[in-house]
Amino acid sequence: SPGVDPASPAGQGRVDVALDVTDRRQAEKRLMFLAYHDALTGLGNRTLFLDRFAALIGGHGSGGDSPSRWALVAIGLDRFSIINGTLGHAMGDRVLVAVAHRLREPLGGHELLCRTGGDRFMMLLTDCDTDAALHLALNDLLAKFQRPLEVGGHQFDLSISLGVSLFPDHGQDAETLIMHADAALHEA
């Protein structure tokens, strides 16, 4: 608040102004969060996924103990439109939040998880050097949805479909791998 400094010499008043920028900083912080995260689930969005994937790929060639093969998994909720159509979009949103929470449960070896929109999610699995390790991780992911999901007094027996592309077998950049994983998901 403005004020005059009583200690200033006569005839030379000083006005002090203090601004509270807390609300502005919080708004800026929220905007920055929304630029890289899904507002509904809090998961990263496609932009964050692409940025982090590029950083991982960039570090891949530096030696170290990086895995030689990664799996990019496109995840779609089967028949999700029925939930929106029969119970409304508010319930559909609550189900998506619960699905995101379930996908966050430890799987082992996943580096990235994001919601790419609607009922679609993307996960990068980094412990896939062998076919057996990949199959185990994918089966663990499918098993997450073998138990019902309870949301708002409703019980949902959801299933998911998966589309997988492998780095470096199916591409060496995120866009190419996403394209192949999405095509595999549509095929599934």
PDB file of N, CA and C in Angstrom, residues 144-188:
ATOM      1  N   LYS A 144      -3.494 -54.977 -15.108  1.00  0.00           N
ATOM      2  CA  LYS A 144      -3.977 -53.854 -14.291  1.00  0.00           C
ATOM      3  C   LYS A 144      -5.479 -53.654 -14.467  1.00  0.00           C
ATOM      4  N   PHE A 145      -6.020 -54.108 -15.583  1.00  0.00           N
ATOM      5  CA  PHE A 145      -7.431 -53.878 -15.862  1.00  0.00           C
ATOM      6  C   PHE A 145      -8.253 -55.164 -15.802  1.00  0.00           C
ATOM      7  N   GLN A 146      -7.703 -56.191 -15.166  1.00  0.00           N
ATOM      8  CA  GLN A 146      -8.472 -57.412 -14.956  1.00  0.00           C
ATOM      9  C   GLN A 146      -9.371 -57.301 -13.737  1.00  0.00           C
ATOM     10  N   ARG A 147      -9.063 -56.356 -12.862  1.00  0.00           N
ATOM     11  CA  ARG A 147      -9.952 -56.115 -11.720  1.00  0.00           C
ATOM     12  C   ARG A 147     -10.792 -54.880 -12.030  1.00  0.00           C
ATOM     13  N   PRO A 148     -12.043 -54.877 -11.555  1.00  0.00           N
ATOM     14  CA  PRO A 148     -12.943 -53.758 -11.857  1.00  0.00           C
ATOM     15  C   PRO A 148     -12.428 -52.446 -11.284  1.00  0.00           C
ATOM     16  N   LEU A 149     -12.864 -51.376 -11.903  1.00  0.00           N
ATOM     17  CA  LEU A 149     -12.542 -50.025 -11.477  1.00  0.00           C
ATOM     18  C   LEU A 149     -13.812 -49.452 -10.843  1.00  0.00           C
ATOM     19  N   GLU A 150     -13.718 -48.994  -9.603  1.00  0.00           N
ATOM     20  CA  GLU A 150     -14.883 -48.443  -8.915  1.00  0.00           C
ATOM     21  C   GLU A 150     -14.766 -46.924  -8.874  1.00  0.00           C
ATOM     22  N   VAL A 151     -15.802 -46.287  -9.434  1.00  0.00           N
ATOM     23  CA  VAL A 151     -15.819 -44.826  -9.502  1.00  0.00           C
ATOM     24  C   VAL A 151     -17.249 -44.343  -9.239  1.00  0.00           C
ATOM     25  N   GLY A 152     -17.403 -43.492  -8.247  1.00  0.00           N
ATOM     26  CA  GLY A 152     -18.700 -42.864  -7.989  1.00  0.00           C
ATOM     27  C   GLY A 152     -19.851 -43.831  -7.810  1.00  0.00           C
ATOM     28  N   GLY A 153     -19.612 -44.912  -7.114  1.00  0.00           N
ATOM     29  CA  GLY A 153     -20.675 -45.885  -6.881  1.00  0.00           C
ATOM     30  C   GLY A 153     -20.939 -46.823  -8.045  1.00  0.00           C
ATOM     31  N   HIS A 154     -20.163 -46.691  -9.095  1.00  0.00           N
ATOM     32  CA  HIS A 154     -20.301 -47.575 -10.256  1.00  0.00           C
ATOM     33  C   HIS A 154     -19.070 -48.465 -10.340  1.00  0.00           C
ATOM     34  N   GLN A 155     -19.287 -49.663 -10.858  1.00  0.00           N
ATOM     35  CA  GLN A 155     -18.182 -50.595 -11.073  1.00  0.00           C
ATOM     36  C   GLN A 155     -18.017 -50.785 -12.571  1.00  0.00           C
ATOM     37  N   PHE A 156     -16.809 -50.572 -13.038  1.00  0.00           N
ATOM     38  CA  PHE A 156     -16.526 -50.664 -14.469  1.00  0.00           C
ATOM     39  C   PHE A 156     -15.549 -51.798 -14.734  1.00  0.00           C
ATOM     40  N   ASP A 157     -15.948 -52.690 -15.626  1.00  0.00           N
ATOM     41  CA  ASP A 157     -15.050 -53.741 -16.089  1.00  0.00           C
ATOM     42  C   ASP A 157     -14.443 -53.242 -17.398  1.00  0.00           C
ATOM     43  N   LEU A 158     -13.376 -52.481 -17.258  1.00  0.00           N
ATOM     44  CA  LEU A 158     -12.723 -51.887 -18.425  1.00  0.00           C
ATOM     45  C   LEU A 158     -11.677 -52.828 -18.988  1.00  0.00           C
ATOM     46  N   SER A 159     -11.514 -52.746 -20.273  1.00  0.00           N
ATOM     47  CA  SER A 159     -10.394 -53.434 -20.905  1.00  0.00           C
ATOM     48  C   SER A 159      -9.651 -52.404 -21.736  1.00  0.00           C
ATOM     49  N   ILE A 160      -8.409 -52.707 -22.013  1.00  0.00           N
ATOM     50  CA  ILE A 160      -7.587 -51.810 -22.804  1.00  0.00           C
ATOM     51  C   ILE A 160      -7.050 -52.548 -24.017  1.00  0.00           C
ATOM     52  N   SER A 161      -6.747 -51.794 -25.031  1.00  0.00           N
ATOM     53  CA  SER A 161      -6.055 -52.324 -26.201  1.00  0.00           C
ATOM     54  C   SER A 161      -4.699 -51.645 -26.261  1.00  0.00           C
ATOM     55  N   LEU A 162      -3.719 -52.370 -26.767  1.00  0.00           N
ATOM     56  CA  LEU A 162      -2.360 -51.867 -26.832  1.00  0.00           C
ATOM     57  C   LEU A 162      -1.838 -51.911 -28.256  1.00  0.00           C
ATOM     58  N   GLY A 163      -1.079 -50.891 -28.591  1.00  0.00           N
ATOM     59  CA  GLY A 163      -0.340 -50.861 -29.844  1.00  0.00           C
ATOM     60  C   GLY A 163       1.110 -50.593 -29.487  1.00  0.00           C
ATOM     61  N   VAL A 164       2.022 -51.371 -30.028  1.00  0.00           N
ATOM     62  CA  VAL A 164       3.426 -51.289 -29.616  1.00  0.00           C
ATOM     63  C   VAL A 164       4.322 -51.038 -30.817  1.00  0.00           C
ATOM     64  N   SER A 165       5.267 -50.135 -30.635  1.00  0.00           N
ATOM     65  CA  SER A 165       6.363 -49.983 -31.592  1.00  0.00           C
ATOM     66  C   SER A 165       7.657 -50.020 -30.794  1.00  0.00           C
ATOM     67  N   LEU A 166       8.709 -50.483 -31.438  1.00  0.00           N
ATOM     68  CA  LEU A 166       9.977 -50.678 -30.746  1.00  0.00           C
ATOM     69  C   LEU A 166      11.054 -49.739 -31.266  1.00  0.00           C
ATOM     70  N   PHE A 167      11.790 -49.170 -30.333  1.00  0.00           N
ATOM     71  CA  PHE A 167      12.988 -48.379 -30.659  1.00  0.00           C
ATOM     72  C   PHE A 167      14.186 -49.303 -30.518  1.00  0.00           C
ATOM     73  N   PRO A 168      15.045 -49.411 -31.455  1.00  0.00           N
ATOM     74  CA  PRO A 168      15.142 -48.682 -32.719  1.00  0.00           C
ATOM     75  C   PRO A 168      14.532 -49.409 -33.912  1.00  0.00           C
ATOM     76  N   ASP A 169      13.918 -50.568 -33.695  1.00  0.00           N
ATOM     77  CA  ASP A 169      13.424 -51.413 -34.790  1.00  0.00           C
ATOM     78  C   ASP A 169      12.434 -50.700 -35.713  1.00  0.00           C
ATOM     79  N   HIS A 170      11.465 -49.971 -35.139  1.00  0.00           N
ATOM     80  CA  HIS A 170      10.397 -49.359 -35.928  1.00  0.00           C
ATOM     81  C   HIS A 170      10.581 -47.860 -36.136  1.00  0.00           C
ATOM     82  N   GLY A 171      11.655 -47.309 -35.641  1.00  0.00           N
ATOM     83  CA  GLY A 171      11.931 -45.885 -35.815  1.00  0.00           C
ATOM     84  C   GLY A 171      12.883 -45.402 -34.743  1.00  0.00           C
ATOM     85  N   GLN A 172      13.484 -44.255 -35.006  1.00  0.00           N
ATOM     86  CA  GLN A 172      14.453 -43.727 -34.053  1.00  0.00           C
ATOM     87  C   GLN A 172      14.077 -42.331 -33.567  1.00  0.00           C
ATOM     88  N   ASP A 173      12.840 -41.914 -33.863  1.00  0.00           N
ATOM     89  CA  ASP A 173      12.345 -40.645 -33.325  1.00  0.00           C
ATOM     90  C   ASP A 173      10.924 -40.870 -32.811  1.00  0.00           C
ATOM     91  N   ALA A 174      10.501 -39.996 -31.928  1.00  0.00           N
ATOM     92  CA  ALA A 174       9.215 -40.168 -31.254  1.00  0.00           C
ATOM     93  C   ALA A 174       8.049 -40.173 -32.231  1.00  0.00           C
ATOM     94  N   GLU A 175       8.025 -39.251 -33.176  1.00  0.00           N
ATOM     95  CA  GLU A 175       6.886 -39.160 -34.103  1.00  0.00           C
ATOM     96  C   GLU A 175       6.701 -40.448 -34.906  1.00  0.00           C
ATOM     97  N   THR A 176       7.791 -41.016 -35.390  1.00  0.00           N
ATOM     98  CA  THR A 176       7.707 -42.264 -36.159  1.00  0.00           C
ATOM     99  C   THR A 176       7.221 -43.402 -35.272  1.00  0.00           C
ATOM    100  N   LEU A 177       7.769 -43.492 -34.073  1.00  0.00           N
ATOM    101  CA  LEU A 177       7.353 -44.552 -33.159  1.00  0.00           C
ATOM    102  C   LEU A 177       5.893 -44.392 -32.746  1.00  0.00           C
ATOM    103  N   ILE A 178       5.462 -43.167 -32.504  1.00  0.00           N
ATOM    104  CA  ILE A 178       4.057 -42.921 -32.149  1.00  0.00           C
ATOM    105  C   ILE A 178       3.151 -43.318 -33.309  1.00  0.00           C
ATOM    106  N   MET A 179       3.544 -42.972 -34.524  1.00  0.00           N
ATOM    107  CA  MET A 179       2.753 -43.327 -35.699  1.00  0.00           C
ATOM    108  C   MET A 179       2.577 -44.848 -35.790  1.00  0.00           C
ATOM    109  N   HIS A 180       3.657 -45.597 -35.584  1.00  0.00           N
ATOM    110  CA  HIS A 180       3.586 -47.063 -35.649  1.00  0.00           C
ATOM    111  C   HIS A 180       2.795 -47.635 -34.480  1.00  0.00           C
ATOM    112  N   ALA A 181       2.952 -47.093 -33.296  1.00  0.00           N
ATOM    113  CA  ALA A 181       2.193 -47.578 -32.141  1.00  0.00           C
ATOM    114  C   ALA A 181       0.706 -47.299 -32.319  1.00  0.00           C
ATOM    115  N   ASP A 182       0.364 -46.103 -32.835  1.00  0.00           N
ATOM    116  CA  ASP A 182      -1.051 -45.783 -33.088  1.00  0.00           C
ATOM    117  C   ASP A 182      -1.652 -46.697 -34.144  1.00  0.00           C
ATOM    118  N   ALA A 183      -0.876 -46.986 -35.193  1.00  0.00           N
ATOM    119  CA  ALA A 183      -1.370 -47.903 -36.231  1.00  0.00           C
ATOM    120  C   ALA A 183      -1.604 -49.293 -35.636  1.00  0.00           C
ATOM    121  N   ALA A 184      -0.692 -49.737 -34.793  1.00  0.00           N
ATOM    122  CA  ALA A 184      -0.858 -51.049 -34.151  1.00  0.00           C
ATOM    123  C   ALA A 184      -2.075 -51.046 -33.217  1.00  0.00           C
ATOM    124  N   LEU A 185      -2.307 -49.921 -32.525  1.00  0.00           N
ATOM    125  CA  LEU A 185      -3.464 -49.821 -31.636  1.00  0.00           C
ATOM    126  C   LEU A 185      -4.754 -49.902 -32.440  1.00  0.00           C
ATOM    127  N   HIS A 186      -4.823 -49.202 -33.560  1.00  0.00           N
ATOM    128  CA  HIS A 186      -6.024 -49.262 -34.406  1.00  0.00           C
ATOM    129  C   HIS A 186      -6.240 -50.666 -34.941  1.00  0.00           C
ATOM    130  N   GLU A 187      -5.164 -51.356 -35.248  1.00  0.00           N
ATOM    131  CA  GLU A 187      -5.254 -52.749 -35.717  1.00  0.00           C
ATOM    132  C   GLU A 187      -5.795 -53.660 -34.608  1.00  0.00           C
ATOM    133  N   ALA A 188      -5.363 -53.375 -33.377  1.00  0.00           N
ATOM    134  CA  ALA A 188      -5.807 -54.190 -32.226  1.00  0.00           C
ATOM    135  C   ALA A 188      -7.273 -53.961 -31.964  1.00  0.00           C
TER     136      ALA A 188
END
